[in-house]
C-alpha positions as a Python dict, from the first residue, in 0.01 Angstrom:
ca = {
    (1, 'M'): (0, 0, 0),
    (2, 'I'): (-299, -215, 142),
    (3, 'L'): (-90, -513, 8),
    (4, 'Y'): (204, -440, 234),
    (5, 'N'): (-28, -353, 528),
    (6, 'R'): (-180, -715, 487),
    (7, 'L'): (155, -876, 453),
    (8, 'Q'): (269, -685, 763),
    (9, 'F'): (-32, -783, 973),
    (10, 'A'): (-46, -1143, 836),
    (11, 'F'): (303, -1209, 935),
    (12, 'T'): (254, -1043, 1279),
    (13, 'I'): (-81, -1220, 1369),
    (14, 'T'): (52, -1594, 1217),
    (15, 'F'): (366, -1557, 1416),
    (16, 'H'): (177, -1467, 1740),
    (17, 'Y'): (-62, -1742, 1687),
    (18, 'L'): (199, -1984, 1689),
    (19, 'F'): (202, -1961, 2073),
    (20, 'P'): (-170, -1933, 2195),
    (21, 'Q'): (-265, -2216, 1961),
    (22, 'L'): (-32, -2448, 2177),
    (23, 'T'): (-109, -2290, 2497),
    (24, 'M'): (-494, -2324, 2487),
    (25, 'G'): (-477, -2687, 2387),
    (26, 'L'): (-194, -2762, 2641),
    (27, 'S'): (-381, -2608, 2929),
    (28, 'L'): (-665, -2886, 2887),
    (29, 'M'): (-386, -3170, 2879),
    (30, 'I'): (-204, -3010, 3203),
    (31, 'V'): (-548, -3039, 3386),
    (32, 'Y'): (-608, -3377, 3271),
    (33, 'F'): (-236, -3489, 3366),
    (34, 'K'): (-324, -3331, 3712),
    (35, 'W'): (-674, -3466, 3742),
    (36, 'K'): (-497, -3839, 3664),
    (37, 'F'): (-257, -3795, 3954),
    (38, 'L'): (-537, -3695, 4219),
    (39, 'R'): (-739, -3991, 4083),
    (40, 'T'): (-464, -4238, 4089),
    (41, 'K'): (-191, -4102, 4301),
    (42, 'I'): (50, -4208, 4063),
    (43, 'E'): (346, -3925, 4089),
    (44, 'D'): (427, -3944, 3751),
    (45, 'Y'): (128, -3778, 3635),
    (46, 'N'): (208, -3494, 3858),
    (47, 'H'): (550, -3451, 3721),
    (48, 'A'): (392, -3459, 3365),
    (49, 'A'): (152, -3172, 3470),
    (50, 'K'): (436, -2943, 3627),
    (51, 'F'): (671, -3011, 3314),
    (52, 'W'): (408, -2925, 3059),
    (53, 'M'): (317, -2608, 3258),
    (54, 'K'): (680, -2495, 3219),
    (55, 'I'): (652, -2544, 2871),
    (56, 'F'): (311, -2346, 2870),
    (57, 'A'): (458, -2065, 3073),
    (58, 'L'): (743, -2011, 2788),
    (59, 'N'): (490, -2006, 2529),
    (60, 'F'): (255, -1790, 2719),
    (61, 'T'): (523, -1534, 2743),
    (62, 'M'): (629, -1543, 2395),
    (63, 'G'): (249, -1506, 2325),
    (64, 'V'): (236, -1180, 2513),
    (65, 'V'): (547, -1048, 2359),
    (66, 'T'): (418, -1104, 2000),
    (67, 'G'): (62, -1015, 2070),
    (68, 'I'): (169, -655, 2204),
    (69, 'P'): (281, -562, 1847),
    (70, 'M'): (-34, -718, 1699),
    (71, 'E'): (-281, -479, 1894),
    (72, 'F'): (-68, -173, 1818),
    (73, 'Q'): (-116, -257, 1440),
    (74, 'F'): (-491, -222, 1487),
    (75, 'G'): (-404, 148, 1510),
    (76, 'T'): (-105, 171, 1273),
    (77, 'N'): (-207, -37, 979),
    (78, 'W'): (-601, -26, 1022),
    (79, 'A'): (-641, 332, 1167),
    (80, 'K'): (-977, 413, 1002),
    (81, 'F'): (-1128, 92, 1097),
    (82, 'S'): (-1007, 99, 1459),
    (83, 'E'): (-1143, 455, 1476),
    (84, 'L'): (-1475, 379, 1353),
    (85, 'T'): (-1526, 34, 1515),
    (86, 'G'): (-1316, 78, 1827),
    (87, 'G'): (-1641, 140, 2033),
    (88, 'I'): (-1717, -213, 1959),
    (89, 'I'): (-1412, -459, 1928),
    (90, 'G'): (-1212, -233, 2191),
    (91, 'Q'): (-1488, -371, 2453),
    (92, 'T'): (-1401, -749, 2382),
    (93, 'L'): (-1027, -687, 2340),
    (94, 'A'): (-1030, -508, 2663),
    (95, 'M'): (-1213, -783, 2838),
    (96, 'E'): (-977, -1018, 2709),
    (97, 'G'): (-688, -832, 2870),
    (98, 'M'): (-858, -746, 3182),
    (99, 'F'): (-1016, -1081, 3291),
    (100, 'S'): (-874, -1365, 3085),
    (101, 'F'): (-506, -1247, 3071),
    (102, 'F'): (-490, -1152, 3453),
    (103, 'L'): (-663, -1469, 3555),
    (104, 'E'): (-437, -1696, 3337),
    (105, 'S'): (-118, -1515, 3452),
    (106, 'S'): (-202, -1493, 3806),
    (107, 'F'): (-302, -1858, 3846),
    (108, 'L'): (8, -1960, 3630),
    (109, 'G'): (235, -1827, 3886),
    (110, 'M'): (32, -2017, 4168),
    (111, 'F'): (59, -2332, 3980),
    (112, 'L'): (436, -2294, 3910),
    (113, 'F'): (561, -2209, 4266),
    (114, 'G'): (265, -2280, 4504),
    (115, 'E'): (252, -2653, 4507),
    (116, 'K'): (361, -2723, 4858),
    (117, 'L'): (185, -2416, 4988),
    (118, 'L'): (-154, -2497, 4813),
    (119, 'G'): (-178, -2877, 4866),
    (120, 'H'): (-256, -3092, 4555),
    (121, 'K'): (-631, -3003, 4549),
    (122, 'L'): (-571, -2638, 4524),
    (123, 'H'): (-285, -2681, 4279),
    (124, 'F'): (-526, -2864, 4056),
    (125, 'L'): (-763, -2585, 4114),
    (126, 'S'): (-494, -2328, 3999),
    (127, 'G'): (-422, -2526, 3681),
    (128, 'L'): (-796, -2559, 3617),
    (129, 'M'): (-833, -2168, 3626),
    (130, 'V'): (-539, -2136, 3412),
    (131, 'F'): (-721, -2345, 3152),
    (132, 'I'): (-1024, -2154, 3211),
    (133, 'G'): (-842, -1815, 3147),
    (134, 'S'): (-675, -1957, 2832),
    (135, 'W'): (-994, -2054, 2673),
    (136, 'A'): (-1182, -1741, 2785),
    (137, 'S'): (-926, -1535, 2608),
    (138, 'G'): (-964, -1741, 2289),
    (139, 'F'): (-1361, -1687, 2333),
    (140, 'L'): (-1329, -1318, 2352),
    (141, 'I'): (-1067, -1275, 2058),
    (142, 'I'): (-1305, -1510, 1854),
    (143, 'A'): (-1588, -1276, 1947),
    (144, 'T'): (-1425, -975, 1821),
    (145, 'H'): (-1317, -1179, 1497),
    (146, 'S'): (-1684, -1304, 1491),
    (147, 'W'): (-1829, -950, 1482),
    (148, 'M'): (-1592, -852, 1201),
    (149, 'Q'): (-1726, -1128, 1016),
    (150, 'Y'): (-2085, -1086, 1094),
    (151, 'P'): (-2181, -764, 1272),
    (152, 'V'): (-2438, -762, 1506),
    (153, 'G'): (-2605, -539, 1785),
    (154, 'Y'): (-2469, -205, 1663),
    (155, 'E'): (-2593, 126, 1523),
    (156, 'I'): (-2400, 390, 1315),
    (157, 'L'): (-2399, 733, 1427),
    (158, 'E'): (-2390, 1041, 1210),
    (159, 'N'): (-2020, 1054, 1237),
    (160, 'G'): (-1985, 729, 1115),
    (161, 'K'): (-1875, 549, 1420),
    (162, 'F'): (-2006, 197, 1540),
    (163, 'V'): (-2159, 188, 1856),
    (164, 'L'): (-2280, -110, 2047),
    (165, 'N'): (-2656, -104, 2139),
    (166, 'N'): (-2732, -466, 2231),
    (167, 'F'): (-2433, -615, 2447),
    (168, 'T'): (-2593, -959, 2460),
    (169, 'A'): (-2604, -960, 2070),
    (170, 'L'): (-2227, -974, 2074),
    (171, 'F'): (-2192, -1290, 2241),
    (172, 'N'): (-2506, -1457, 2070),
    (173, 'N'): (-2358, -1389, 1748),
    (174, 'P'): (-2440, -1704, 1521),
    (175, 'W'): (-2075, -1673, 1381),
    (176, 'L'): (-1912, -1693, 1714),
    (177, 'W'): (-1968, -2057, 1866),
    (178, 'P'): (-1907, -2257, 1553),
    (179, 'S'): (-1569, -2039, 1493),
    (180, 'Y'): (-1480, -2072, 1879),
    (181, 'L'): (-1514, -2447, 1899),
    (182, 'H'): (-1337, -2504, 1555),
    (183, 'N'): (-1049, -2293, 1668),
    (184, 'Q'): (-1025, -2467, 2016),
    (185, 'A'): (-1015, -2821, 1846),
    (186, 'G'): (-762, -2707, 1605),
    (187, 'S'): (-564, -2577, 1912),
    (188, 'L'): (-611, -2918, 2085),
    (189, 'I'): (-468, -3085, 1758),
    (190, 'T'): (-173, -2882, 1772),
    (191, 'S'): (-90, -2941, 2146),
    (192, 'S'): (-176, -3314, 2116),
    (193, 'F'): (84, -3386, 1844),
    (194, 'F'): (339, -3166, 2028),
    (195, 'V'): (289, -3378, 2337),
    (196, 'A'): (308, -3696, 2143),
    (197, 'S'): (596, -3591, 1950),
    (198, 'I'): (792, -3536, 2263),
    (199, 'G'): (698, -3880, 2400),
    (200, 'A'): (817, -4028, 2071),
    (201, 'F'): (1143, -3851, 2093),
    (202, 'Y'): (1201, -4009, 2447),
    (203, 'L'): (1110, -4351, 2331),
    (204, 'L'): (1329, -4330, 2016),
    (205, 'S'): (1623, -4201, 2227),
    (206, 'N'): (1561, -4437, 2502),
    (207, 'K'): (1514, -4163, 2754),
    (208, 'H'): (1257, -4112, 3027),
    (209, 'S'): (1046, -4407, 2845),
    (210, 'K'): (761, -4417, 3109),
    (211, 'F'): (694, -4045, 3014),
    (212, 'G'): (765, -4137, 2673),
    (213, 'K'): (483, -4388, 2679),
    (214, 'M'): (249, -4164, 2884),
    (215, 'F'): (284, -3851, 2632),
    (216, 'V'): (229, -4080, 2323),
    (217, 'K'): (-68, -4229, 2449),
    (218, 'T'): (-228, -3912, 2598),
    (219, 'G'): (-131, -3715, 2261),
    (220, 'V'): (-256, -3970, 2047),
    (221, 'I'): (-609, -3999, 2227),
    (222, 'F'): (-640, -3634, 2245),
    (223, 'G'): (-518, -3597, 1878),
    (224, 'V'): (-777, -3846, 1764),
    (225, 'I'): (-1083, -3693, 1926),
    (226, 'S'): (-997, -3343, 1835),
    (227, 'S'): (-904, -3430, 1470),
    (228, 'I'): (-1256, -3551, 1444),
    (229, 'I'): (-1402, -3278, 1616),
    (230, 'V'): (-1219, -3017, 1407),
    (231, 'A'): (-1383, -3155, 1092),
    (232, 'F'): (-1713, -3257, 1224),
    (233, 'P'): (-1945, -3098, 1387),
    (234, 'T'): (-1701, -2784, 1419),
    (235, 'G'): (-1555, -2750, 1089),
    (236, 'D'): (-1922, -2808, 917),
    (237, 'M'): (-2072, -2570, 1137),
    (238, 'A'): (-1816, -2283, 1034),
    (239, 'A'): (-1849, -2370, 673),
    (240, 'K'): (-2229, -2363, 671),
    (241, 'N'): (-2196, -2002, 850),
    (242, 'V'): (-1997, -1902, 535),
    (243, 'V'): (-2249, -2042, 298),
    (244, 'K'): (-2540, -1859, 484),
    (245, 'Y'): (-2381, -1527, 571),
    (246, 'Q'): (-2099, -1486, 302),
    (247, 'P'): (-2201, -1669, 13),
    (248, 'V'): (-1961, -1492, -216),
    (249, 'T'): (-1681, -1582, -7),
    (250, 'F'): (-1784, -1932, -17),
    (251, 'A'): (-1792, -1960, -391),
    (252, 'A'): (-1451, -1800, -413),
    (253, 'M'): (-1288, -2026, -162),
    (254, 'E'): (-1457, -2322, -318),
    (255, 'G'): (-1363, -2220, -694),
    (256, 'I'): (-1707, -2176, -807),
    (257, 'F'): (-1713, -1938, -1075),
    (258, 'K'): (-2064, -2067, -1223),
    (259, 'T'): (-2369, -2172, -1053),
    (260, 'E'): (-2410, -2536, -1151),
    (261, 'K'): (-2746, -2681, -1208),
    (262, 'G'): (-2826, -3018, -1037),
    (263, 'G'): (-2574, -3001, -764),
    (264, 'S'): (-2195, -2880, -719),
    (265, 'E'): (-1878, -3055, -728),
    (266, 'I'): (-1618, -3045, -475),
    (267, 'V'): (-1290, -2953, -598),
    (268, 'L'): (-969, -3149, -464),
    (269, 'I'): (-718, -2994, -679),
    (270, 'G'): (-727, -2684, -935),
    (271, 'Q'): (-589, -2365, -1055),
    (272, 'P'): (-825, -2064, -1067),
    (273, 'D'): (-796, -1892, -1412),
    (274, 'M'): (-935, -1535, -1350),
    (275, 'Q'): (-902, -1428, -1693),
    (276, 'N'): (-1134, -1682, -1819),
    (277, 'K'): (-1331, -1741, -1493),
    (278, 'K'): (-1276, -2107, -1449),
    (279, 'L'): (-1058, -2361, -1287),
    (280, 'D'): (-777, -2548, -1470),
    (281, 'N'): (-657, -2881, -1420),
    (282, 'K'): (-934, -2964, -1177),
    (283, 'I'): (-1011, -3290, -1002),
    (284, 'A'): (-1340, -3304, -872),
    (285, 'V'): (-1608, -3534, -716),
    (286, 'P'): (-1946, -3461, -852),
    (287, 'N'): (-2224, -3334, -627),
    (288, 'V'): (-2031, -3374, -291),
    (289, 'L'): (-2044, -3007, -208),
    (290, 'S'): (-2414, -2976, -243),
    (291, 'F'): (-2435, -3290, 12),
    (292, 'L'): (-2200, -3159, 241),
    (293, 'T'): (-2354, -2811, 251),
    (294, 'Y'): (-2725, -2856, 223),
    (295, 'Q'): (-2750, -3242, 265),
    (296, 'R'): (-2894, -3273, -54),
    (297, 'W'): (-2703, -3405, -370),
    (298, 'D'): (-2891, -3170, -606),
    (299, 'A'): (-2874, -2852, -420),
    (300, 'E'): (-2763, -2538, -590),
    (301, 'I'): (-2473, -2329, -483),
    (302, 'K'): (-2443, -1991, -609),
    (303, 'G'): (-2119, -1920, -833),
    (304, 'L'): (-1919, -1574, -831),
    (305, 'N'): (-2115, -1507, -1142),
    (306, 'E'): (-2435, -1447, -948),
    (307, 'F'): (-2269, -1170, -762),
    (308, 'D'): (-2190, -824, -854),
    (309, 'E'): (-1801, -795, -902),
    (310, 'S'): (-1774, -511, -664),
    (311, 'I'): (-1819, -759, -386),
    (312, 'H'): (-1604, -1004, -512),
    (313, 'P'): (-1299, -1083, -282),
    (314, 'T'): (-999, -893, -373),
    (315, 'N'): (-784, -1205, -430),
    (316, 'V'): (-985, -1496, -524),
    (317, 'P'): (-681, -1722, -589),
    (318, 'G'): (-530, -1656, -271),
    (319, 'L'): (-845, -1720, -81),
    (320, 'Y'): (-892, -2033, -293),
    (321, 'Y'): (-543, -2182, -238),
    (322, 'G'): (-529, -2057, 132),
    (323, 'Y'): (-869, -2243, 219),
    (324, 'H'): (-761, -2553, 6),
    (325, 'I'): (-396, -2578, 173),
    (326, 'M'): (-591, -2551, 503),
    (327, 'A'): (-852, -2814, 454),
    (328, 'G'): (-573, -3055, 283),
}
C-alpha cells in the first residue's frame, strides 16, 4: 500500500511543481525587463514584462489548483506523519499561504491591471513584490522540506507528537539555505530556457523578431549564469549536506556498496545489482568523488556495507537512478 501512496503523491507533487518552478524564475526575469524599461525608456522592455506576467499569471493559477490536492494528500496519504509533526510543518505551510501566497496574488493583480493608475515606478514595485512573494513562498516550502530531511529545534511529547521549541532553529537549519538556493537556481534554468525558446520560435517563424532577439539574449544570459550556480556552489553545498547528515543516503545514490580505501570513484553509468551488492557495467573515474566531496583525492567515503541494513533506503536502485538521471 505504501508504494501506491508514494506513486500517487509523486505524481501529484511532480505535476504541481511544473508550474511554480517556472513562475519563481520568471518573476525575476519580469522584474529585470521592467527595470530595463525604467533605465532605458525603451518601450519593448515594458511590453516584454507585461507579456511574461500574463504567462506568469496562467502558471500561478495552475500552481494553486494543483497545489491544493497536494496539501490534502499530507492528510490522506501520510495521516500519521501529519498528525505527529503537524505542529511543526503546519507552521511553515501556513506561513507560506498567509504571507507569501497573498502577497504574490495581490500584487500580481496590481501589475496586470494597474499600470496606468500606479505609474511606472509603482508598477515596477508591484512586480518586485510578486518576485519577493514567489521566492518567499519557495523559501517556506523548502524550510518545511529541510526540517523533514534534518529535523531541528523540536522535542517529542509523551503522546509522540513533535512540537517546536526553537522557532529560530527552523530557519537556521543547515539543510535549508543550500537546498533553497539550489532550488531557485534550478527554477531560473527552467524559466531562462523557456523564455529563450519562445524567442527562438519568433525568430525561426519571422514573427516579432525584435522580441525574439530580446528573449533569446536574455534567456541565454540568465540560463548560463543559473546553470553554473545550480552546479557550483549550490549543488556542491547540497551534496555535502547529504554526505554530512545522511551518509547512508549518499552511499546509495552514488552506488557505493563497499567502502573503498584510497579514494572513491565517481560512477557515470552503472546498474545496481542488489543481490550481489555491486554495480554492473559501470563506467567510473577513479578518486573524483572523494575530491568533489572532501577536496582530497584519497578521502574515504563510507559504503552501504558500513551501515545496518535496517536504515538503508527502501529502494536503492530507484534512488540511484533518480539521482543520476537528475545529475545527467
